[in-house]
Amino acid sequence: MVKVKVKQSQLQYLTIIILLCLSSADESHLTVDFYSKSCPKFLDIVRETITNKQISTPTTAAAALRLFFHDCFPNGCDASVLVSSTAFNTAERDSSINLSLPGDGFDVVIRAKTALELACPNTVSCSDIIAVAVRDLLVTVGGPYYEISLGRRDSRTSKSSLVSDLLPLPSMQISKLIDQFSSKGFSVQEMVALSGAHTIGFSHCKEFTNRVNPNNSTGTGYNPRFADALRKACSNYKNDPTLSVFNDVMTPNKFDNMYFQNIPKGLGLLESDHGLFSDPRTRPFVELYARDQDRFFIDFAGAMQKLSLYGVLTGRQGEIRRRCDAIN
C-alpha cells in the first residue's frame, strides 16, 4: 500500500478549487425560479409591462416574437440583437436582415428592463427578460403557456458579421431551411411548428411582390383572388417601402392554427409558406396542425422551450447588462 503525503497548503488549495467549481456549476444551472429570492417580483413586473404595451400597441406580440427568434437562432439566446451600434462596431441589429425588425419588440424589453432595474438593480439579464416577455405576450393573444428556465447571461459582443447567412429568408427553398434548422438541432416537425409563428405579425411587400406579379404568379401556389388583392395592397411599395400585409389574413391578431389552414387554400404570404405545403417532408405536419390546434400548440410550445435554451450563456460566460442596448 502506497502512502501519499499531502501538505496542508495543498489541501487548502484543492478545497478552494473545488468550491470554485461548485460555485460555477451552481451559477450555470438554469431554473424556473432563478429569481425567486433575488428579484421575487420579476414575473409580475414583466407581465405588467407587456400587458400595458400590448394593449396600447397590438402588434407588440408579433414584434417581440420575431425579435426573439432573430436573437436566438443565429448564435444563441444572449440578447446580442438588442445592442446598438457604435462608431467602432456595427451590431447585429444593424445587419441587413435585422433592419426590418419592428421597434415595438425592442421597446417592450427596454421598458421591462427599466422597471426591473428600479426594483432589482443589476440582477435580471436582458436575455431572460425577452424570453419571458415573448412567452407572456403570446399568451395574451391566445397562444400556449410554457415554462421558461431562467439564469441566462447577456453576451459581451454583438457584431453584424456574426449573423450573416444564419437566419432563414422568406425566399429560401425548403431543403435549405431544413438544413439550416437541422444544423441547430431542430427536426423538420419542430421547424414547421415554429413556422406557425406566422399566424401573427406582418411582412413587408418587398418580400413577396415578385411572386404575385401577373407574369410570374402561375404555379406559385397563390389563390388568384388573393394574389390580386396583394398586388393592389402593395401597388405603391416602391415609393413606400414600409407597406406591409398581415401574415395571416383571416385572424391576424390571434395566435391560432389558421396559418396552417390558410396555406392549402393558397392564402400563404411568403414563398417559404407555400413551400411547406408543396414539399412532401413538411406537408404532413402542415396538414396535422391545420386540423389539430391543440397538437400545434403542444409542439410549438416545446419548440419554443428548446429554442429558448439554444446557445445560452450562464455564470461567468456573460454579463448582466445595466442597459439592454449597451454592453457594460
Short mmCIF file of C-alpha atoms in Angstrom, two decimals:
data_model
loop_
_atom_site.label_atom_id
_atom_site.label_comp_id
_atom_site.label_asym_id
_atom_site.label_seq_id
_atom_site.Cartn_x
_atom_site.Cartn_y
_atom_site.Cartn_z
CA MET A 1 0.00 0.00 0.00
CA VAL A 2 1.37 3.39 -1.05
CA LYS A 3 1.04 6.32 1.34
CA VAL A 4 0.76 9.79 -0.19
CA LYS A 5 1.68 12.81 1.88
CA VAL A 6 -0.23 15.99 1.11
CA LYS A 7 0.78 19.29 2.64
CA GLN A 8 -1.82 21.41 4.44
CA SER A 9 -1.31 24.22 1.91
CA GLN A 10 -2.06 21.80 -0.95
CA LEU A 11 -5.27 20.67 0.74
CA GLN A 12 -6.38 24.26 1.17
CA TYR A 13 -5.64 24.97 -2.49
CA LEU A 14 -7.60 21.91 -3.62
CA THR A 15 -10.51 22.89 -1.38
CA ILE A 16 -10.62 26.36 -2.92
CA ILE A 17 -10.58 24.91 -6.45
CA ILE A 18 -13.42 22.51 -5.63
CA LEU A 19 -15.50 25.29 -4.08
CA LEU A 20 -14.96 27.50 -7.13
CA CYS A 21 -16.04 24.67 -9.43
CA LEU A 22 -19.14 24.03 -7.39
CA SER A 23 -19.95 27.73 -7.38
CA SER A 24 -19.55 27.95 -11.14
CA ALA A 25 -21.72 24.87 -11.66
CA ASP A 26 -24.42 26.35 -9.42
CA GLU A 27 -24.36 29.65 -11.35
CA SER A 28 -24.62 27.78 -14.63
CA HIS A 29 -27.80 25.96 -13.63
CA LEU A 30 -30.96 27.36 -15.19
CA THR A 31 -34.15 27.04 -13.14
CA VAL A 32 -37.69 28.33 -13.45
CA ASP A 33 -37.41 30.02 -10.04
CA PHE A 34 -33.97 31.54 -10.57
CA TYR A 35 -35.10 34.99 -9.36
CA SER A 36 -37.39 33.84 -6.55
CA LYS A 37 -35.08 35.37 -3.91
CA SER A 38 -33.01 37.93 -5.82
CA CYS A 39 -35.96 39.52 -7.63
CA PRO A 40 -39.25 37.99 -6.41
CA LYS A 41 -41.42 40.39 -8.43
CA PHE A 42 -39.64 39.64 -11.70
CA LEU A 43 -42.53 37.83 -13.37
CA ASP A 44 -45.11 40.33 -12.12
CA ILE A 45 -43.12 43.28 -13.43
CA VAL A 46 -42.63 41.71 -16.84
CA ARG A 47 -46.29 40.72 -17.05
CA GLU A 48 -47.49 44.21 -16.17
CA THR A 49 -45.11 45.78 -18.68
CA ILE A 50 -46.07 43.55 -21.60
CA THR A 51 -49.80 43.84 -20.84
CA ASN A 52 -49.70 47.64 -20.94
CA LYS A 53 -47.61 47.63 -24.12
CA GLN A 54 -49.79 45.06 -25.91
CA ILE A 55 -52.97 46.99 -25.08
CA SER A 56 -51.53 50.22 -26.46
CA THR A 57 -49.78 48.57 -29.44
CA PRO A 58 -51.43 45.29 -30.51
CA THR A 59 -48.56 44.39 -32.87
CA THR A 60 -46.13 44.08 -29.94
CA ALA A 61 -46.53 40.31 -29.52
CA ALA A 62 -45.55 39.58 -33.10
CA ALA A 63 -42.71 42.10 -32.98
CA ALA A 64 -41.22 40.59 -29.81
CA LEU A 65 -41.61 37.04 -31.13
CA ARG A 66 -39.68 37.89 -34.28
CA LEU A 67 -37.02 39.71 -32.25
CA PHE A 68 -36.63 36.66 -30.00
CA PHE A 69 -36.13 34.35 -32.99
CA HIS A 70 -33.59 36.70 -34.59
CA ASP A 71 -31.70 36.83 -31.30
CA CYS A 72 -31.68 33.11 -30.54
CA PHE A 73 -31.41 31.32 -33.86
CA PRO A 74 -28.07 32.60 -35.22
CA ASN A 75 -25.77 32.18 -32.20
CA GLY A 76 -27.91 31.58 -29.12
CA CYS A 77 -30.28 33.45 -26.80
CA ASP A 78 -27.91 36.09 -25.46
CA ALA A 79 -29.70 39.40 -26.14
CA SER A 80 -26.98 40.36 -28.64
CA VAL A 81 -29.61 41.60 -31.11
CA LEU A 82 -30.64 44.33 -28.65
CA VAL A 83 -27.25 46.06 -28.64
CA SER A 84 -26.94 49.34 -30.54
CA SER A 85 -24.09 50.02 -32.93
CA THR A 86 -21.30 52.42 -32.04
CA ALA A 87 -18.75 54.37 -34.05
CA PHE A 88 -16.41 51.41 -33.63
CA ASN A 89 -18.78 48.48 -34.12
CA THR A 90 -21.75 47.57 -36.32
CA ALA A 91 -24.02 45.48 -34.09
CA GLU A 92 -26.35 42.64 -35.05
CA ARG A 93 -29.45 44.82 -35.10
CA ASP A 94 -27.93 46.79 -38.00
CA SER A 95 -27.23 43.78 -40.19
CA SER A 96 -29.32 43.89 -43.37
CA ILE A 97 -31.64 41.06 -42.30
CA ASN A 98 -32.42 42.75 -38.97
CA LEU A 99 -33.11 46.26 -40.24
CA SER A 100 -36.82 45.46 -40.65
CA LEU A 101 -37.27 44.26 -37.05
CA PRO A 102 -40.19 46.28 -35.61
CA GLY A 103 -39.30 48.78 -32.92
CA ASP A 104 -42.08 47.62 -30.59
CA GLY A 105 -40.17 44.42 -29.83
CA PHE A 106 -37.14 46.38 -28.66
CA ASP A 107 -39.31 48.87 -26.78
CA VAL A 108 -41.17 46.33 -24.64
CA VAL A 109 -37.88 44.75 -23.49
CA ILE A 110 -36.36 48.15 -22.70
CA ARG A 111 -39.45 49.10 -20.68
CA ALA A 112 -39.31 45.88 -18.68
CA LYS A 113 -35.58 46.29 -18.06
CA THR A 114 -36.07 49.85 -16.82
CA ALA A 115 -38.74 48.73 -14.34
CA LEU A 116 -36.64 45.79 -13.17
CA GLU A 117 -33.54 47.92 -12.63
CA LEU A 118 -35.57 50.06 -10.24
CA ALA A 119 -36.83 47.01 -8.33
CA CYS A 120 -33.77 44.74 -8.55
CA PRO A 121 -30.67 46.59 -9.79
CA ASN A 122 -28.14 44.59 -11.82
CA THR A 123 -29.95 41.32 -11.23
CA VAL A 124 -32.06 40.28 -14.24
CA SER A 125 -30.49 39.67 -17.65
CA CYS A 126 -31.95 41.10 -20.84
CA SER A 127 -31.93 37.62 -22.37
CA ASP A 128 -34.18 36.34 -19.58
CA ILE A 129 -36.47 39.35 -19.99
CA ILE A 130 -37.05 38.78 -23.68
CA ALA A 131 -37.65 35.04 -23.21
CA VAL A 132 -40.35 35.61 -20.57
CA ALA A 133 -41.83 38.67 -22.29
CA VAL A 134 -42.37 36.72 -25.52
CA ARG A 135 -43.98 33.81 -23.68
CA ASP A 136 -46.35 36.14 -21.82
CA LEU A 137 -47.15 38.18 -24.93
CA LEU A 138 -48.07 35.02 -26.83
CA VAL A 139 -50.47 34.07 -24.05
CA THR A 140 -52.18 37.48 -24.28
CA VAL A 141 -53.00 36.84 -27.96
CA GLY A 142 -54.26 33.29 -27.40
CA GLY A 143 -51.08 31.26 -27.61
CA PRO A 144 -49.91 28.41 -25.34
CA TYR A 145 -48.19 28.87 -21.99
CA TYR A 146 -44.87 27.10 -21.44
CA GLU A 147 -42.26 27.13 -18.69
CA ILE A 148 -39.11 29.21 -19.16
CA SER A 149 -35.90 28.21 -17.41
CA LEU A 150 -34.05 31.28 -16.16
CA GLY A 151 -30.50 32.29 -15.35
CA ARG A 152 -29.17 33.36 -18.76
CA ARG A 153 -26.42 35.92 -19.07
CA ASP A 154 -26.10 38.56 -21.77
CA SER A 155 -23.48 38.49 -24.49
CA ARG A 156 -20.48 40.80 -24.23
CA THR A 157 -20.30 41.09 -28.03
CA SER A 158 -22.68 41.91 -30.87
CA LYS A 159 -21.36 42.02 -34.42
CA SER A 160 -23.32 42.27 -37.63
CA SER A 161 -20.85 39.94 -39.34
CA LEU A 162 -21.71 37.10 -36.94
CA VAL A 163 -25.30 36.72 -38.19
CA SER A 164 -24.63 36.67 -41.93
CA ASP A 165 -26.44 33.78 -43.65
CA LEU A 166 -27.54 32.32 -40.30
CA LEU A 167 -31.20 33.37 -40.40
CA PRO A 168 -33.92 31.94 -42.65
CA LEU A 169 -35.05 34.06 -45.58
CA PRO A 170 -38.65 34.17 -46.90
CA SER A 171 -37.39 33.13 -50.33
CA MET A 172 -35.43 30.08 -49.15
CA GLN A 173 -36.16 26.66 -50.58
CA ILE A 174 -37.42 24.09 -48.07
CA SER A 175 -34.28 21.95 -48.40
CA LYS A 176 -32.15 24.92 -47.38
CA LEU A 177 -34.47 25.68 -44.46
CA ILE A 178 -34.39 22.08 -43.27
CA ASP A 179 -30.59 22.07 -43.40
CA GLN A 180 -30.44 25.36 -41.51
CA PHE A 181 -32.73 24.20 -38.73
CA SER A 182 -31.06 20.78 -38.58
CA SER A 183 -27.69 22.45 -38.02
CA LYS A 184 -29.19 23.99 -34.86
CA GLY A 185 -30.58 20.65 -33.67
CA PHE A 186 -34.21 21.15 -34.77
CA SER A 187 -36.23 18.47 -36.53
CA VAL A 188 -38.42 19.03 -39.58
CA GLN A 189 -41.52 18.90 -37.39
CA GLU A 190 -40.07 21.46 -34.97
CA MET A 191 -39.27 23.71 -37.92
CA VAL A 192 -42.84 23.53 -39.18
CA ALA A 193 -44.20 24.15 -35.68
CA LEU A 194 -42.01 27.26 -35.29
CA SER A 195 -43.16 28.45 -38.71
CA GLY A 196 -46.60 28.68 -37.14
CA ALA A 197 -45.36 31.92 -35.57
CA HIS A 198 -46.51 33.45 -38.86
CA THR A 199 -50.06 33.19 -37.58
CA ILE A 200 -49.47 36.71 -36.17
CA GLY A 201 -47.49 39.65 -37.47
CA PHE A 202 -46.91 41.05 -40.92
CA SER A 203 -44.42 41.02 -43.79
CA HIS A 204 -43.25 43.88 -45.97
CA CYS A 205 -44.41 43.88 -49.57
CA LYS A 206 -40.86 43.60 -50.91
CA GLU A 207 -40.70 40.04 -49.50
CA PHE A 208 -43.34 38.62 -51.86
CA THR A 209 -44.44 41.09 -54.58
CA ASN A 210 -42.29 39.45 -57.26
CA ARG A 211 -44.26 36.24 -56.75
CA VAL A 212 -47.68 37.84 -57.19
CA ASN A 213 -46.66 39.66 -60.36
CA PRO A 214 -49.24 38.73 -63.05
CA ASN A 215 -46.41 37.49 -65.28
CA ASN A 216 -44.95 35.32 -62.55
CA SER A 217 -47.83 34.14 -60.34
CA THR A 218 -48.68 30.95 -62.22
CA GLY A 219 -47.59 27.91 -60.26
CA THR A 220 -46.53 29.89 -57.18
CA GLY A 221 -49.33 28.46 -55.04
CA TYR A 222 -51.32 31.67 -54.53
CA ASN A 223 -55.08 31.75 -54.71
CA PRO A 224 -55.70 34.00 -57.78
CA ARG A 225 -58.03 36.37 -55.92
CA PHE A 226 -55.58 36.57 -53.02
CA ALA A 227 -52.72 37.33 -55.41
CA ASP A 228 -54.78 40.11 -56.98
CA ALA A 229 -55.55 41.59 -53.55
CA LEU A 230 -51.86 41.51 -52.63
CA ARG A 231 -50.92 43.30 -55.85
CA LYS A 232 -53.38 46.07 -55.06
CA ALA A 233 -52.29 46.35 -51.43
CA CYS A 234 -48.65 46.63 -52.45
CA SER A 235 -49.03 48.68 -55.63
CA ASN A 236 -47.10 51.62 -54.17
CA TYR A 237 -44.46 49.73 -52.19
CA LYS A 238 -41.56 51.02 -54.29
CA ASN A 239 -42.43 54.56 -53.21
CA ASP A 240 -43.38 53.44 -49.71
CA PRO A 241 -41.17 50.51 -48.60
CA THR A 242 -42.96 50.35 -45.24
CA LEU A 243 -46.10 48.91 -46.86
CA SER A 244 -46.88 45.50 -45.38
CA VAL A 245 -49.54 42.78 -45.21
CA PHE A 246 -50.63 40.52 -42.36
CA ASN A 247 -49.08 37.04 -42.49
CA ASP A 248 -52.47 35.55 -41.60
CA VAL A 249 -55.21 37.49 -43.37
CA MET A 250 -58.01 35.64 -41.58
CA THR A 251 -57.17 36.12 -37.87
CA PRO A 252 -54.11 38.41 -37.93
CA ASN A 253 -54.06 39.34 -34.24
CA LYS A 254 -54.88 35.92 -32.80
CA PHE A 255 -52.41 33.13 -32.18
CA ASP A 256 -54.13 30.04 -33.56
CA ASN A 257 -53.69 27.41 -36.27
CA MET A 258 -55.27 29.49 -39.04
CA TYR A 259 -51.88 29.96 -40.68
CA PHE A 260 -51.80 26.22 -41.43
CA GLN A 261 -55.41 26.25 -42.63
CA ASN A 262 -54.61 29.11 -44.99
CA ILE A 263 -51.65 27.53 -46.76
CA PRO A 264 -53.53 24.69 -48.55
CA LYS A 265 -56.06 27.28 -49.75
CA GLY A 266 -53.38 29.36 -51.43
CA LEU A 267 -53.53 32.04 -48.74
CA GLY A 268 -49.93 31.77 -47.59
CA LEU A 269 -47.99 35.01 -47.92
CA LEU A 270 -44.33 34.05 -48.34
CA GLU A 271 -42.55 31.65 -50.65
CA SER A 272 -41.44 29.60 -47.67
CA ASP A 273 -45.07 29.32 -46.52
CA HIS A 274 -46.12 27.75 -49.81
CA GLY A 275 -43.04 25.56 -49.77
CA LEU A 276 -44.14 23.95 -46.50
CA PHE A 277 -47.23 22.59 -48.26
CA SER A 278 -45.62 21.61 -51.56
CA ASP A 279 -42.71 19.70 -50.04
CA PRO A 280 -43.56 16.09 -49.03
CA ARG A 281 -41.28 16.29 -45.98
CA THR A 282 -43.19 19.17 -44.41
CA ARG A 283 -46.70 18.83 -45.84
CA PRO A 284 -47.87 16.14 -43.35
CA PHE A 285 -47.15 18.48 -40.44
CA VAL A 286 -48.96 21.38 -42.12
CA GLU A 287 -51.99 19.15 -42.54
CA LEU A 288 -51.71 17.88 -38.96
CA TYR A 289 -51.60 21.35 -37.46
CA ALA A 290 -54.35 22.61 -39.76
CA ARG A 291 -56.80 20.09 -38.32
CA ASP A 292 -55.49 19.92 -34.74
CA GLN A 293 -54.78 23.22 -33.00
CA ASP A 294 -54.10 21.54 -29.66
CA ARG A 295 -51.31 19.47 -31.21
CA PHE A 296 -49.87 22.59 -32.84
CA PHE A 297 -49.86 24.41 -29.51
CA ILE A 298 -48.11 21.50 -27.76
CA ASP A 299 -45.44 21.19 -30.45
CA PHE A 300 -44.97 24.95 -30.79
CA ALA A 301 -44.54 25.33 -27.02
CA GLY A 302 -41.99 22.52 -26.97
CA ALA A 303 -40.04 24.00 -29.87
CA MET A 304 -40.05 27.44 -28.23
CA GLN A 305 -38.73 25.98 -24.99
CA LYS A 306 -35.97 24.27 -26.94
CA LEU A 307 -35.17 27.47 -28.85
CA SER A 308 -35.05 29.46 -25.60
CA LEU A 309 -32.24 27.19 -24.36
CA TYR A 310 -30.18 27.29 -27.53
CA GLY A 311 -26.64 28.60 -27.03
CA VAL A 312 -27.39 30.31 -23.71
CA LEU A 313 -24.62 31.88 -21.66
CA THR A 314 -24.53 31.22 -17.93
CA GLY A 315 -22.40 32.08 -14.95
CA ARG A 316 -19.19 33.86 -15.91
CA GLN A 317 -19.72 33.29 -19.63
CA GLY A 318 -21.71 36.50 -19.94
CA GLU A 319 -22.87 39.56 -18.04
CA ILE A 320 -25.99 41.24 -16.74
CA ARG A 321 -26.26 44.46 -18.68
CA ARG A 322 -27.36 47.62 -16.95
CA ARG A 323 -28.93 48.67 -20.26
CA CYS A 324 -30.11 46.15 -22.82
CA ASP A 325 -28.90 48.23 -25.75
CA ALA A 326 -25.34 48.68 -24.48
CA ILE A 327 -22.64 46.27 -23.35
CA ASN A 328 -21.30 47.12 -19.88
#
